[in-house]
Short mmCIF file of C-alpha atoms in Angstrom, two decimals:
data_model
loop_
_atom_site.label_atom_id
_atom_site.label_comp_id
_atom_site.label_asym_id
_atom_site.label_seq_id
_atom_site.Cartn_x
_atom_site.Cartn_y
_atom_site.Cartn_z
CA MET A 1 138.85 -12.25 -4.72
CA GLU A 2 140.61 -14.27 -2.11
CA ALA A 3 138.63 -17.62 -1.35
CA THR A 4 139.39 -21.01 0.93
CA LEU A 5 137.74 -24.50 -0.10
CA SER A 6 137.36 -26.74 2.49
CA ALA A 7 135.21 -29.71 4.24
CA VAL A 8 133.20 -30.40 6.94
CA GLY A 9 131.83 -33.93 7.39
CA ASN A 10 129.90 -34.65 4.44
CA GLN A 11 130.34 -30.73 3.05
CA LEU A 12 132.19 -28.77 1.08
CA THR A 13 132.05 -25.11 1.31
CA LEU A 14 133.70 -22.47 0.03
CA THR A 15 134.63 -18.54 1.83
CA SER A 16 135.34 -15.64 0.72
CA GLY A 17 135.98 -12.73 3.60
CA GLY A 18 135.28 -15.31 6.27
CA ILE A 19 130.92 -15.52 4.11
CA ALA A 20 129.77 -19.08 2.82
CA ILE A 21 129.43 -18.17 -0.64
CA TRP A 22 128.83 -22.50 -2.13
CA THR A 23 128.06 -25.33 0.15
CA ALA A 24 127.05 -28.36 -1.73
CA GLY A 25 127.12 -32.28 -0.05
CA ARG A 26 130.42 -33.81 -1.09
CA GLU A 27 128.56 -37.15 -2.00
CA ASP A 28 126.71 -34.56 -5.19
CA VAL A 29 130.18 -32.90 -6.59
CA THR A 30 132.67 -35.25 -8.69
CA SER A 31 134.34 -32.39 -9.65
CA LEU A 32 134.78 -28.77 -9.62
CA THR A 33 135.36 -25.70 -11.12
CA ILE A 34 135.72 -22.10 -9.45
CA ASN A 35 135.93 -19.37 -11.61
CA GLY A 36 137.83 -15.92 -10.34
CA SER A 37 137.08 -12.24 -10.48
CA ALA A 38 138.49 -10.31 -13.17
CA GLY A 39 141.38 -8.37 -10.52
CA ASN A 40 143.91 -10.59 -8.68
CA ASP A 41 142.41 -14.17 -7.55
CA SER A 42 143.53 -16.40 -5.00
CA LEU A 43 142.54 -20.06 -3.73
CA THR A 44 143.50 -21.50 -0.63
CA VAL A 45 142.82 -25.40 -0.31
CA ASP A 46 141.96 -25.85 3.41
CA PHE A 47 143.09 -30.16 4.52
CA SER A 48 142.87 -28.82 8.33
CA THR A 49 139.06 -30.55 8.58
CA GLY A 50 139.13 -33.19 5.72
CA ASN A 51 139.91 -33.79 1.69
CA PRO A 52 138.06 -31.31 0.41
CA LEU A 53 139.09 -32.09 -3.57
CA PRO A 54 136.67 -33.76 -5.17
CA SER A 55 137.58 -37.39 -6.86
CA GLY A 56 136.93 -36.05 -10.03
CA GLY A 57 139.79 -32.73 -9.48
CA LEU A 58 139.31 -29.30 -8.79
CA ALA A 59 140.25 -26.09 -11.83
CA PHE A 60 140.54 -22.95 -10.70
CA ASN A 61 140.60 -20.12 -13.30
CA GLY A 62 141.75 -17.16 -12.40
CA LEU A 63 140.31 -15.32 -15.61
CA GLY A 64 141.80 -11.87 -14.98
CA GLN A 65 145.07 -12.12 -12.45
CA VAL A 66 147.65 -10.21 -12.68
CA ALA A 67 151.80 -10.96 -12.03
#
C-alpha cells in the first residue's frame, strides 16, 4: 500500500492511488493510526497544504513489511 496523508482546510484526507480512501474533519481526529497491508507499505505525510498531524500523534503500522 502506498498512501498519502494530507490536510486541506479543516479536512484530513488519506489517499491511495490518487483516490481518497478516508477523510475526516480535523476537529474530529485527536490521534490517528494507519494500518498497512500484508505487502510493502509506504506513507507520505504531505505538509504542502498544512500540517496533517493530529495533536495526539500519528502511528503507522506497516504490518507485513519486507525489508
